[in-house]
Amino acid sequence: MGDSHYKILENDKYGRYLVASKDLDSGELIFTDTPFAFGPKPDSPPLCLGCYCPVENTLCSRCGWPVCGAPCEQAPAHAAECQLFAQARVRFQPVDDWTASSPQLDCITPLRLLLAREQDPTRWQQELVAMETHSAARRERPAWRADQVNIADFLVDHCKLGDRFSKELVQQVCGILEVNSVEIPSRGGFSIRAVYPRLAVAAHSCVPNIVHTILQNDYQVQVRAAVPIKSGESLHLCYTHALSPTMLRREFLMESKFFQCDCARCADPTELGTHLSTLKCSKCDNGVILSTNPLDNEAGWQCTDKNCGFKTSGAAMRKMLAVVQAEVDQLDALEPGPAAIEQREATLKKYKSVFHPQHSILLSLKHSLAQLYGRVEGYEIDELPDLVLERKADFCRLMLRVLDVLIPGESRMRGMVLYELHAPIMFIARNEFSAGTITQEKLKERLQEPIKCLEEASRILMREDPQSPEGITGLIAQQSMEQLKASLDAL
Ligand SMILES: [Zn+2]
Ligand SMILES: [Zn+2]
Ligand SMILES: [Zn+2]
Ligand SMILES: [Zn+2]
């Protein structure tokens, strides 16, 4: 591959991995990649196989599988499987509850990968065959058995494709998808999965240095440097949710990617000083509770104050996290409205004495509140008292401090938080000016900060697909910045 921005190396730890082959600026495009295949995630409810919106009782007139309407029957991604299902006379079996997950769609993405292999054998050989599948480890798990029945037996026996694909090949493809695919947003709004052979070569770190953007019309991915990267440094993607605590990140990576992460963040009980996993001590006022060995989920946790001696087990900690997380997940089901704010504030208060203020659970509540204040009925931005505006701004600044360490550089999340931050700062300055507590000169000076927020937010977010929520926010940020600058000039 003659690309001048990166190269592929190989070692024992990562297998194949990517390194920068020149110095890269933050935001610089490193490469683009087209998906080898994309489609529904496992356990999806019935989705349109053209645009991935939820469907109810609408089936393709040719093959009898879910599509939302005539245009999606013609979708290029659906063409090959449509013909195949129609020929084999294998139809989707209607379900009672069209919103419940159904294993029937689990075969679609593996089938698309198998069909893509036939259509592009060269790319399969060059980019897919070498992909890690962790077959030995997968074979030990119940999911292997489910894939064998729902996918391998279904495609080979039921759809009579035995002359084209062996069951071993089907399992290889399931492994490629499980280990290497990434979740991406779709036009229909549901998230789906895709395999990007070059992106998949990037090694994992819990502190990534690259970002990827999906373009929604053809699902191309653009991979950029999030921070300045020196020639020779490796390129790292975060395969898991970067703002979850170490215990949950490592569990997810082991479960779904089959490795024990031992990156600098995982090895540090304080998560590089961000305290995403840290608890307050209920026995003393001096210490906090940290894992004695974050690289071992079974390891005990104890108070940092030597005189306190409070201890608890890894298992107890894991259980407590699960209970509180379930409670927080319920809040995510609330419609954005006054209750969404009030119940989150109540939950924050309830756990204030349990968790460090930057613990992942409290941080995610604060992140949601930063987005809700100013946006829901009864809490409109121009009606918020200064105290609440300050609270919104504080939550945004807290997020930015954590992001600086854990997802450094020009990430989507940073762009969105900066956009949220500009509004309270702007309104506080204007309120103070109207109240006569600051001069016009001071107002002009104070409005430089929201301008900077909008400038950076629009720069980051305008790289996103213009149809995506982030892309739309990027455009709004740019327009707001121009308006704010114009209003300053008019002062
Ligand atoms: Zn559709
Ligand atoms: Zn069809
Ligand atoms: Zn890690
Ligand atoms: Zn203590």
GROMACS .gro file of C-alpha atoms and ligand atoms in nm:
model
  495
    1MET     CA    1   0.000   0.000   0.000
    2GLY     CA    2   0.155   0.324  -0.113
    3ASP     CA    3  -0.002   0.552   0.143
    4SER     CA    4   0.243   0.803   0.282
    5HIS     CA    5   0.078   0.868   0.620
    6TYR     CA    6   0.101   0.527   0.790
    7LYS     CA    7   0.247   0.180   0.758
    8ILE     CA    8   0.159  -0.164   0.889
    9LEU     CA    9   0.404  -0.333   1.128
   10GLU     CA   10   0.381  -0.657   1.319
   11ASN     CA   11   0.486  -0.765   1.669
   12ASP     CA   12   0.397  -1.031   1.926
   13LYS     CA   13   0.186  -0.806   2.143
   14TYR     CA   14  -0.052  -0.654   1.887
   15GLY     CA   15  -0.009  -0.878   1.583
   16ARG     CA   16  -0.040  -0.637   1.290
   17TYR     CA   17  -0.068  -0.269   1.389
   18LEU     CA   18  -0.048   0.077   1.234
   19VAL     CA   19   0.224   0.336   1.287
   20ALA     CA   20   0.251   0.691   1.156
   21SER     CA   21   0.504   0.715   0.876
   22LYS     CA   22   0.527   1.093   0.901
   23ASP     CA   23   0.457   1.361   1.162
   24LEU     CA   24   0.082   1.422   1.174
   25ASP     CA   25  -0.106   1.732   1.289
   26SER     CA   26  -0.419   1.698   1.496
   27GLY     CA   27  -0.718   1.663   1.266
   28GLU     CA   28  -0.501   1.548   0.974
   29LEU     CA   29  -0.659   1.282   0.754
   30ILE     CA   30  -0.451   0.962   0.774
   31PHE     CA   31  -0.654   0.736   0.546
   32THR     CA   32  -1.003   0.652   0.430
   33ASP     CA   33  -1.134   0.299   0.405
   34THR     CA   34  -1.442   0.141   0.253
   35PRO     CA   35  -1.624  -0.130   0.447
   36PHE     CA   36  -1.572  -0.483   0.318
   37ALA     CA   37  -1.922  -0.553   0.449
   38PHE     CA   38  -2.176  -0.388   0.676
   39GLY     CA   39  -2.516  -0.478   0.816
   40PRO     CA   40  -2.722  -0.541   1.130
   41LYS     CA   41  -2.557  -0.612   1.466
   42PRO     CA   42  -2.636  -0.939   1.642
   43ASP     CA   43  -2.969  -0.942   1.831
   44SER     CA   44  -3.114  -0.653   1.634
   45PRO     CA   45  -3.490  -0.615   1.614
   46PRO     CA   46  -3.618  -0.645   1.254
   47LEU     CA   47  -3.458  -0.358   1.059
   48CYS     CA   48  -3.487  -0.248   0.698
   49LEU     CA   49  -3.206  -0.419   0.511
   50GLY     CA   50  -3.161  -0.108   0.296
   51CYS     CA   51  -3.152   0.179   0.545
   52TYR     CA   52  -3.169   0.004   0.889
   53CYS     CA   53  -3.472   0.186   1.023
   54PRO     CA   54  -3.705  -0.024   1.238
   55VAL     CA   55  -3.984  -0.189   1.036
   56GLU     CA   56  -4.311  -0.357   1.118
   57ASN     CA   57  -4.465  -0.607   0.879
   58THR     CA   58  -4.312  -0.455   0.566
   59LEU     CA   59  -4.125  -0.714   0.366
   60CYS     CA   60  -3.935  -0.706   0.036
   61SER     CA   61  -4.169  -0.799  -0.250
   62ARG     CA   62  -3.895  -1.015  -0.403
   63CYS     CA   63  -3.729  -1.197  -0.115
   64GLY     CA   64  -3.966  -1.156   0.180
   65TRP     CA   65  -3.709  -1.006   0.421
   66PRO     CA   66  -3.763  -0.677   0.610
   67VAL     CA   67  -3.735  -0.354   0.408
   68CYS     CA   68  -3.915  -0.023   0.469
   69GLY     CA   69  -4.035   0.031   0.112
   70ALA     CA   70  -3.968   0.009  -0.260
   71PRO     CA   71  -3.653   0.229  -0.270
   72CYS     CA   72  -3.482   0.009  -0.011
   73GLU     CA   73  -3.569  -0.309  -0.207
   74GLN     CA   74  -3.328  -0.166  -0.466
   75ALA     CA   75  -3.053  -0.077  -0.215
   76PRO     CA   76  -2.716  -0.203  -0.349
   77ALA     CA   77  -2.625  -0.359  -0.013
   78HIS     CA   78  -2.942  -0.572  -0.028
   79ALA     CA   79  -2.913  -0.683  -0.394
   80ALA     CA   80  -2.704  -1.000  -0.362
   81GLU     CA   81  -2.882  -1.146  -0.059
   82CYS     CA   82  -3.222  -1.053  -0.210
   83GLN     CA   83  -3.153  -1.263  -0.516
   84LEU     CA   84  -3.013  -1.547  -0.307
   85PHE     CA   85  -3.307  -1.561  -0.062
   86ALA     CA   86  -3.558  -1.533  -0.349
   87GLN     CA   87  -3.393  -1.825  -0.531
   88ALA     CA   88  -3.370  -2.040  -0.218
   89ARG     CA   89  -3.729  -1.942  -0.125
   90VAL     CA   90  -3.616  -1.867   0.230
   91ARG     CA   91  -3.829  -1.593   0.379
   92PHE     CA   92  -3.817  -1.396   0.703
   93GLN     CA   93  -4.053  -1.554   0.956
   94PRO     CA   94  -4.299  -1.291   1.087
   95VAL     CA   95  -4.257  -1.214   1.456
   96ASP     CA   96  -4.509  -1.120   1.726
   97ASP     CA   97  -4.315  -0.824   1.860
   98TRP     CA   98  -4.140  -0.621   1.589
   99THR     CA   99  -3.944  -0.419   1.845
  100ALA     CA  100  -3.789  -0.721   2.018
  101SER     CA  101  -3.449  -0.851   1.913
  102SER     CA  102  -3.470  -1.143   1.675
  103PRO     CA  103  -3.189  -1.386   1.587
  104GLN     CA  104  -3.318  -1.408   1.228
  105LEU     CA  105  -3.118  -1.106   1.114
  106ASP     CA  106  -2.795  -1.241   1.270
  107CYS     CA  107  -2.713  -1.420   0.943
  108ILE     CA  108  -2.728  -1.107   0.726
  109THR     CA  109  -2.393  -0.942   0.792
  110PRO     CA  110  -2.197  -1.273   0.784
  111LEU     CA  111  -2.375  -1.357   0.456
  112ARG     CA  112  -2.282  -1.018   0.312
  113LEU     CA  113  -1.920  -1.079   0.408
  114LEU     CA  114  -1.931  -1.420   0.238
  115LEU     CA  115  -2.082  -1.269  -0.076
  116ALA     CA  116  -1.826  -0.987  -0.075
  117ARG     CA  117  -1.554  -1.254  -0.056
  118GLU     CA  118  -1.688  -1.403  -0.380
  119GLN     CA  119  -1.715  -1.064  -0.546
  120ASP     CA  120  -1.373  -0.937  -0.440
  121PRO     CA  121  -1.147  -1.239  -0.382
  122THR     CA  122  -0.833  -1.023  -0.411
  123ARG     CA  123  -0.929  -0.794  -0.126
  124TRP     CA  124  -1.042  -1.095   0.078
  125GLN     CA  125  -0.697  -1.252   0.032
  126GLN     CA  126  -0.503  -0.934   0.095
  127GLU     CA  127  -0.696  -0.781   0.382
  128LEU     CA  128  -0.944  -1.023   0.541
  129VAL     CA  129  -0.773  -1.363   0.559
  130ALA     CA  130  -0.509  -1.234   0.800
  131MET     CA  131  -0.769  -1.099   1.042
  132GLU     CA  132  -0.775  -1.231   1.396
  133THR     CA  133  -1.075  -1.456   1.473
  134HIS     CA  134  -0.984  -1.608   1.814
  135SER     CA  135  -1.155  -1.930   1.704
  136ALA     CA  136  -1.017  -2.142   1.988
  137ALA     CA  137  -1.152  -1.903   2.254
  138ARG     CA  138  -1.481  -1.846   2.071
  139ARG     CA  139  -1.539  -2.221   2.041
  140GLU     CA  140  -1.557  -2.243   2.423
  141ARG     CA  141  -1.843  -1.996   2.447
  142PRO     CA  142  -2.221  -2.036   2.417
  143ALA     CA  143  -2.221  -1.775   2.137
  144TRP     CA  144  -2.029  -2.021   1.915
  145ARG     CA  145  -2.313  -2.271   1.942
  146ALA     CA  146  -2.573  -2.001   1.869
  147ASP     CA  147  -2.376  -1.886   1.561
  148GLN     CA  148  -2.349  -2.248   1.448
  149VAL     CA  149  -2.729  -2.290   1.456
  150ASN     CA  150  -2.852  -1.943   1.355
  151ILE     CA  151  -2.588  -1.868   1.096
  152ALA     CA  152  -2.376  -2.167   0.980
  153ASP     CA  153  -2.654  -2.431   0.975
  154PHE     CA  154  -2.906  -2.176   0.848
  155LEU     CA  155  -2.694  -2.062   0.552
  156VAL     CA  156  -2.538  -2.396   0.461
  157ASP     CA  157  -2.828  -2.636   0.525
  158HIS     CA  158  -3.145  -2.428   0.514
  159CYS     CA  159  -3.043  -2.191   0.231
  160LYS     CA  160  -2.854  -2.477   0.060
  161LEU     CA  161  -2.530  -2.284   0.014
  162GLY     CA  162  -2.305  -2.579   0.098
  163ASP     CA  163  -2.151  -2.576  -0.249
  164ARG     CA  164  -2.038  -2.215  -0.196
  165PHE     CA  165  -1.949  -2.190   0.173
  166SER     CA  166  -1.839  -2.446   0.431
  167LYS     CA  167  -1.956  -2.417   0.792
  168GLU     CA  168  -1.592  -2.359   0.895
  169LEU     CA  169  -1.576  -2.060   0.661
  170VAL     CA  170  -1.903  -1.926   0.804
  171GLN     CA  171  -1.757  -1.950   1.156
  172GLN     CA  172  -1.437  -1.777   1.038
  173VAL     CA  173  -1.649  -1.493   0.904
  174CYS     CA  174  -1.846  -1.475   1.231
  175GLY     CA  175  -1.513  -1.450   1.415
  176ILE     CA  176  -1.386  -1.177   1.180
  177LEU     CA  177  -1.701  -0.978   1.252
  178GLU     CA  178  -1.700  -1.037   1.626
  179VAL     CA  179  -1.336  -0.940   1.673
  180ASN     CA  180  -1.289  -0.673   1.406
  181SER     CA  181  -1.614  -0.497   1.327
  182VAL     CA  182  -1.696  -0.152   1.459
  183GLU     CA  183  -2.034  -0.009   1.545
  184ILE     CA  184  -2.142   0.269   1.312
  185PRO     CA  185  -2.448   0.495   1.284
  186SER     CA  186  -2.681   0.426   0.991
  187ARG     CA  187  -2.904   0.649   0.782
  188GLY     CA  188  -3.210   0.491   0.947
  189GLY     CA  189  -3.078   0.591   1.289
  190PHE     CA  190  -3.007   0.243   1.426
  191SER     CA  191  -2.647   0.152   1.484
  192ILE     CA  192  -2.512  -0.128   1.267
  193ARG     CA  193  -2.169  -0.289   1.229
  194ALA     CA  194  -1.907  -0.276   0.958
  195VAL     CA  195  -1.567  -0.427   0.888
  196TYR     CA  196  -1.302  -0.179   0.777
  197PRO     CA  197  -0.996  -0.391   0.705
  198ARG     CA  198  -0.743  -0.110   0.745
  199LEU     CA  199  -0.906   0.050   1.048
  200ALA     CA  200  -0.920  -0.295   1.210
  201VAL     CA  201  -0.539  -0.313   1.200
  202ALA     CA  202  -0.513  -0.018   1.441
  203ALA     CA  203  -0.428  -0.146   1.790
  204HIS     CA  204  -0.637  -0.067   2.094
  205SER     CA  205  -0.557   0.175   2.371
  206CYS     CA  206  -0.789   0.308   2.642
  207VAL     CA  207  -0.638   0.649   2.551
  208PRO     CA  208  -0.683   0.664   2.172
  209ASN     CA  209  -0.488   0.899   1.944
  210ILE     CA  210  -0.700   0.868   1.629
  211VAL     CA  211  -1.065   0.942   1.557
  212HIS     CA  212  -1.285   0.798   1.286
  213THR     CA  213  -1.580   0.952   1.108
  214ILE     CA  214  -1.839   0.755   0.913
  215LEU     CA  215  -1.992   0.913   0.603
  216GLN     CA  216  -2.354   0.806   0.589
  217ASN     CA  217  -2.418   0.774   0.218
  218ASP     CA  218  -2.165   0.499   0.146
  219TYR     CA  219  -2.038   0.420   0.499
  220GLN     CA  220  -1.682   0.521   0.412
  221VAL     CA  221  -1.464   0.584   0.714
  222GLN     CA  222  -1.219   0.872   0.747
  223VAL     CA  223  -0.944   0.817   1.001
  224ARG     CA  224  -0.773   1.126   1.144
  225ALA     CA  225  -0.510   1.210   1.400
  226ALA     CA  226  -0.683   1.332   1.719
  227VAL     CA  227  -0.360   1.481   1.853
  228PRO     CA  228  -0.023   1.561   1.695
  229ILE     CA  229   0.145   1.224   1.628
  230LYS     CA  230   0.517   1.180   1.562
  231SER     CA  231   0.646   0.965   1.279
  232GLY     CA  232   0.697   0.611   1.412
  233GLU     CA  233   0.434   0.632   1.689
  234SER     CA  234   0.162   0.368   1.678
  235LEU     CA  235  -0.196   0.462   1.598
  236HIS     CA  236  -0.449   0.363   1.862
  237LEU     CA  237  -0.822   0.328   1.849
  238CYS     CA  238  -1.033   0.271   2.160
  239TYR     CA  239  -1.237  -0.047   2.102
  240THR     CA  240  -1.462   0.017   2.401
  241HIS     CA  241  -1.650   0.304   2.562
  242ALA     CA  242  -1.364   0.528   2.665
  243LEU     CA  243  -1.549   0.691   2.956
  244SER     CA  244  -1.641   0.369   3.134
  245PRO     CA  245  -1.437   0.262   3.440
  246THR     CA  246  -1.138   0.028   3.409
  247MET     CA  247  -1.319  -0.275   3.549
  248LEU     CA  248  -1.593  -0.252   3.284
  249ARG     CA  249  -1.360  -0.163   2.996
  250ARG     CA  250  -1.133  -0.456   3.066
  251GLU     CA  251  -1.428  -0.692   3.108
  252PHE     CA  252  -1.572  -0.580   2.771
  253LEU     CA  253  -1.234  -0.612   2.596
  254MET     CA  254  -1.186  -0.962   2.734
  255GLU     CA  255  -1.542  -1.071   2.649
  256SER     CA  256  -1.563  -0.930   2.300
  257LYS     CA  257  -1.205  -0.874   2.183
  258PHE     CA  258  -1.034  -1.158   2.371
  259PHE     CA  259  -0.747  -0.970   2.532
  260GLN     CA  260  -0.645  -0.830   2.870
  261CYS     CA  261  -0.572  -0.460   2.829
  262ASP     CA  262  -0.264  -0.351   3.024
  263CYS     CA  263  -0.231   0.002   2.889
  264ALA     CA  264  -0.101   0.281   3.115
  265ARG     CA  265  -0.455   0.391   3.198
  266CYS     CA  266  -0.569   0.041   3.294
  267ALA     CA  267  -0.257  -0.012   3.507
  268ASP     CA  268  -0.312   0.310   3.705
  269PRO     CA  269  -0.571   0.280   3.989
  270THR     CA  270  -0.650   0.652   3.951
  271GLU     CA  271  -0.696   0.619   3.570
  272LEU     CA  272  -0.423   0.878   3.504
  273GLY     CA  273  -0.554   1.102   3.779
  274THR     CA  274  -0.906   1.129   3.632
  275HIS     CA  275  -1.057   0.910   3.908
  276LEU     CA  276  -1.314   0.748   3.681
  277SER     CA  277  -1.310   0.436   3.903
  278THR     CA  278  -1.255   0.603   4.242
  279LEU     CA  279  -1.494   0.583   4.537
  280LYS     CA  280  -1.513   0.802   4.845
  281CYS     CA  281  -1.438   0.634   5.174
  282SER     CA  282  -1.737   0.609   5.407
  283LYS     CA  283  -1.514   0.526   5.706
  284CYS     CA  284  -1.285   0.828   5.698
  285ASP     CA  285  -1.257   1.174   5.545
  286ASN     CA  286  -0.897   1.153   5.430
  287GLY     CA  287  -0.886   0.867   5.187
  288VAL     CA  288  -1.041   0.743   4.868
  289ILE     CA  289  -1.100   0.381   4.771
  290LEU     CA  290  -0.888   0.242   4.488
  291SER     CA  291  -0.817  -0.101   4.344
  292THR     CA  292  -0.501  -0.264   4.480
  293ASN     CA  293  -0.437  -0.402   4.129
  294PRO     CA  294  -0.654  -0.272   3.845
  295LEU     CA  295  -0.506  -0.532   3.606
  296ASP     CA  296  -0.684  -0.801   3.808
  297ASN     CA  297  -1.062  -0.765   3.842
  298GLU     CA  298  -1.052  -1.002   4.142
  299ALA     CA  299  -0.808  -0.783   4.334
  300GLY     CA  300  -0.926  -0.613   4.652
  301TRP     CA  301  -1.003  -0.243   4.691
  302GLN     CA  302  -0.886  -0.036   4.985
  303CYS     CA  303  -0.880   0.309   5.137
  304THR     CA  304  -0.568   0.513   5.056
  305ASP     CA  305  -0.552   0.636   5.418
  306LYS     CA  306  -0.314   0.404   5.601
  307ASN     CA  307  -0.488   0.455   5.938
  308CYS     CA  308  -0.834   0.380   5.799
  309GLY     CA  309  -0.782   0.030   5.667
  310PHE     CA  310  -1.120   0.004   5.490
  311LYS     CA  311  -1.119  -0.288   5.244
  312THR     CA  312  -1.367  -0.445   5.006
  313SER     CA  313  -1.352  -0.719   4.741
  314GLY     CA  314  -1.340  -0.680   4.363
  315ALA     CA  315  -1.659  -0.885   4.342
  316ALA     CA  316  -1.846  -0.655   4.581
  317MET     CA  317  -1.729  -0.356   4.381
  318ARG     CA  318  -1.842  -0.512   4.054
  319LYS     CA  319  -2.185  -0.589   4.199
  320MET     CA  320  -2.230  -0.238   4.334
  321LEU     CA  321  -2.137  -0.087   3.997
  322ALA     CA  322  -2.393  -0.309   3.822
  323VAL     CA  323  -2.671  -0.203   4.060
  324VAL     CA  324  -2.604   0.170   4.028
  325GLN     CA  325  -2.548   0.143   3.652
  326ALA     CA  326  -2.887  -0.024   3.609
  327GLU     CA  327  -3.044   0.265   3.798
  328VAL     CA  328  -2.869   0.519   3.574
  329ASP     CA  329  -2.965   0.327   3.259
  330GLN     CA  330  -3.330   0.370   3.353
  331LEU     CA  331  -3.281   0.746   3.345
  332ASP     CA  332  -3.170   0.717   2.982
  333ALA     CA  333  -3.518   0.590   2.896
  334LEU     CA  334  -3.675   0.920   3.011
  335GLU     CA  335  -3.793   1.159   2.741
  336PRO     CA  336  -3.592   1.485   2.742
  337GLY     CA  337  -3.806   1.699   2.970
  338PRO     CA  338  -3.804   1.848   3.321
  339ALA     CA  339  -3.818   1.501   3.481
  340ALA     CA  340  -3.503   1.398   3.292
  341ILE     CA  341  -3.319   1.682   3.465
  342GLU     CA  342  -3.479   1.651   3.807
  343GLN     CA  343  -3.432   1.274   3.837
  344ARG     CA  344  -3.067   1.299   3.733
  345GLU     CA  345  -3.005   1.572   3.989
  346ALA     CA  346  -3.169   1.350   4.252
  347THR     CA  347  -2.948   1.055   4.153
  348LEU     CA  348  -2.637   1.275   4.165
  349LYS     CA  349  -2.730   1.383   4.516
  350LYS     CA  350  -2.797   1.025   4.623
  351TYR     CA  351  -2.452   0.901   4.517
  352LYS     CA  352  -2.250   1.214   4.594
  353SER     CA  353  -2.109   1.064   4.912
  354VAL     CA  354  -2.034   0.726   4.748
  355PHE     CA  355  -1.839   0.816   4.435
  356HIS     CA  356  -1.557   1.053   4.354
  357PRO     CA  357  -1.704   1.357   4.170
  358GLN     CA  358  -1.535   1.233   3.850
  359HIS     CA  359  -1.638   0.871   3.883
  360SER     CA  360  -1.762   0.739   3.550
  361ILE     CA  361  -2.121   0.708   3.677
  362LEU     CA  362  -2.142   1.064   3.811
  363LEU     CA  363  -1.954   1.193   3.508
  364SER     CA  364  -2.210   1.045   3.271
  365LEU     CA  365  -2.494   1.202   3.473
  366LYS     CA  366  -2.317   1.538   3.461
  367HIS     CA  367  -2.257   1.499   3.088
  368SER     CA  368  -2.630   1.437   3.031
  369LEU     CA  369  -2.724   1.733   3.252
  370ALA     CA  370  -2.482   1.957   3.061
  371GLN     CA  371  -2.677   1.868   2.745
  372LEU     CA  372  -3.026   1.895   2.902
  373TYR     CA  373  -2.994   2.232   3.080
  374GLY     CA  374  -3.105   2.495   2.832
  375ARG     CA  375  -3.276   2.247   2.603
  376VAL     CA  376  -3.588   2.122   2.775
  377GLU     CA  377  -3.920   2.270   2.868
  378GLY     CA  378  -3.900   2.478   3.184
  379TYR     CA  379  -3.521   2.495   3.153
  380GLU     CA  380  -3.482   2.707   2.838
  381ILE     CA  381  -3.139   2.867   2.810
  382ASP     CA  382  -3.261   3.229   2.821
  383GLU     CA  383  -3.459   3.157   3.137
  384LEU     CA  384  -3.193   2.977   3.341
  385PRO     CA  385  -3.075   3.168   3.649
  386ASP     CA  386  -2.701   3.244   3.654
  387LEU     CA  387  -2.646   2.976   3.917
  388VAL     CA  388  -2.782   2.707   3.685
  389LEU     CA  389  -2.592   2.851   3.388
  390GLU     CA  390  -2.278   2.821   3.603
  391ARG     CA  391  -2.370   2.460   3.678
  392LYS     CA  392  -2.406   2.378   3.307
  393ALA     CA  393  -2.070   2.546   3.237
  394ASP     CA  394  -1.902   2.362   3.528
  395PHE     CA  395  -2.021   2.025   3.402
  396CYS     CA  396  -1.891   2.106   3.052
  397ARG     CA  397  -1.553   2.215   3.190
  398LEU     CA  398  -1.530   1.899   3.401
  399MET     CA  399  -1.599   1.691   3.090
  400LEU     CA  400  -1.330   1.879   2.897
  401ARG     CA  401  -1.071   1.821   3.173
  402VAL     CA  402  -1.142   1.447   3.168
  403LEU     CA  403  -1.144   1.433   2.788
  404ASP     CA  404  -0.808   1.613   2.774
  405VAL     CA  405  -0.657   1.313   2.955
  406LEU     CA  406  -0.862   1.016   2.832
  407ILE     CA  407  -0.976   1.109   2.481
  408PRO     CA  408  -0.721   1.380   2.406
  409GLY     CA  409  -0.751   1.605   2.104
  410GLU     CA  410  -1.015   1.665   1.845
  411SER     CA  411  -1.288   1.414   1.922
  412ARG     CA  412  -1.658   1.443   1.840
  413MET     CA  413  -1.736   1.448   2.210
  414ARG     CA  414  -1.502   1.740   2.267
  415GLY     CA  415  -1.670   1.930   1.983
  416MET     CA  416  -2.016   1.866   2.126
  417VAL     CA  417  -1.915   1.966   2.481
  418LEU     CA  418  -1.751   2.287   2.355
  419TYR     CA  419  -2.072   2.370   2.174
  420GLU     CA  420  -2.270   2.318   2.496
  421LEU     CA  421  -2.020   2.531   2.689
  422HIS     CA  422  -2.044   2.841   2.470
  423ALA     CA  423  -2.408   2.914   2.561
  424PRO     CA  424  -2.391   2.947   2.941
  425ILE     CA  425  -2.072   3.159   2.923
  426MET     CA  426  -2.236   3.387   2.669
  427PHE     CA  427  -2.559   3.425   2.869
  428ILE     CA  428  -2.379   3.487   3.199
  429ALA     CA  429  -2.171   3.765   3.042
  430ARG     CA  430  -2.479   3.923   2.884
  431ASN     CA  431  -2.679   3.898   3.205
  432GLU     CA  432  -2.400   4.070   3.397
  433PHE     CA  433  -2.382   4.343   3.136
  434SER     CA  434  -2.761   4.400   3.150
  435ALA     CA  435  -2.743   4.412   3.528
  436GLY     CA  436  -2.473   4.677   3.499
  437THR     CA  437  -2.209   4.474   3.683
  438ILE     CA  438  -1.965   4.473   3.390
  439THR     CA  439  -1.875   4.740   3.134
  440GLN     CA  440  -1.916   4.707   2.759
  441GLU     CA  441  -1.540   4.666   2.726
  442LYS     CA  442  -1.547   4.381   2.976
  443LEU     CA  443  -1.843   4.223   2.795
  444LYS     CA  444  -1.647   4.222   2.468
  445GLU     CA  445  -1.355   4.058   2.645
  446ARG     CA  446  -1.578   3.796   2.810
  447LEU     CA  447  -1.741   3.703   2.480
  448GLN     CA  448  -1.406   3.598   2.336
  449GLU     CA  449  -1.431   3.267   2.522
  450PRO     CA  450  -1.764   3.153   2.368
  451ILE     CA  451  -1.627   3.257   2.028
  452LYS     CA  452  -1.326   3.032   2.084
  453CYS     CA  453  -1.557   2.745   2.193
  454LEU     CA  454  -1.768   2.782   1.878
  455GLU     CA  455  -1.460   2.810   1.658
  456GLU     CA  456  -1.313   2.486   1.786
  457ALA     CA  457  -1.650   2.307   1.796
  458SER     CA  458  -1.725   2.395   1.434
  459ARG     CA  459  -1.375   2.299   1.320
  460ILE     CA  460  -1.407   1.955   1.480
  461LEU     CA  461  -1.773   1.885   1.401
  462MET     CA  462  -1.776   2.002   1.041
  463ARG     CA  463  -1.562   1.699   0.958
  464GLU     CA  464  -1.860   1.482   1.045
  465ASP     CA  465  -2.128   1.374   0.802
  466PRO     CA  466  -2.350   1.680   0.741
  467GLN     CA  467  -2.662   1.465   0.804
  468SER     CA  468  -2.539   1.337   1.141
  469PRO     CA  469  -2.631   1.512   1.470
  470GLU     CA  470  -2.266   1.614   1.512
  471GLY     CA  471  -2.240   1.747   1.157
  472ILE     CA  472  -2.559   1.949   1.203
  473THR     CA  473  -2.427   2.090   1.533
  474GLY     CA  474  -2.102   2.181   1.356
  475LEU     CA  475  -2.289   2.392   1.104
  476ILE     CA  476  -2.498   2.559   1.377
  477ALA     CA  477  -2.177   2.630   1.572
  478GLN     CA  478  -2.026   2.803   1.272
  479GLN     CA  479  -2.337   3.015   1.215
  480SER     CA  480  -2.360   3.106   1.584
  481MET     CA  481  -1.995   3.208   1.582
  482GLU     CA  482  -2.050   3.441   1.286
  483GLN     CA  483  -2.357   3.596   1.451
  484LEU     CA  484  -2.174   3.645   1.778
  485LYS     CA  485  -1.878   3.807   1.603
  486ALA     CA  486  -2.113   4.037   1.410
  487SER     CA  487  -2.295   4.137   1.728
  488LEU     CA  488  -1.961   4.219   1.888
  489ASP     CA  489  -1.859   4.437   1.596
  490ALA     CA  490  -2.187   4.625   1.630
  491LEU     CA  491  -2.126   4.709   1.996
  492ZN      ZN  492  -3.527   0.135   0.431
  493ZN      ZN  493  -3.523  -0.838  -0.110
  494ZN      ZN  494  -0.651  -0.017   2.883
  495ZN      ZN  495  -1.091   0.546   5.464
   0.00000   0.00000   0.00000
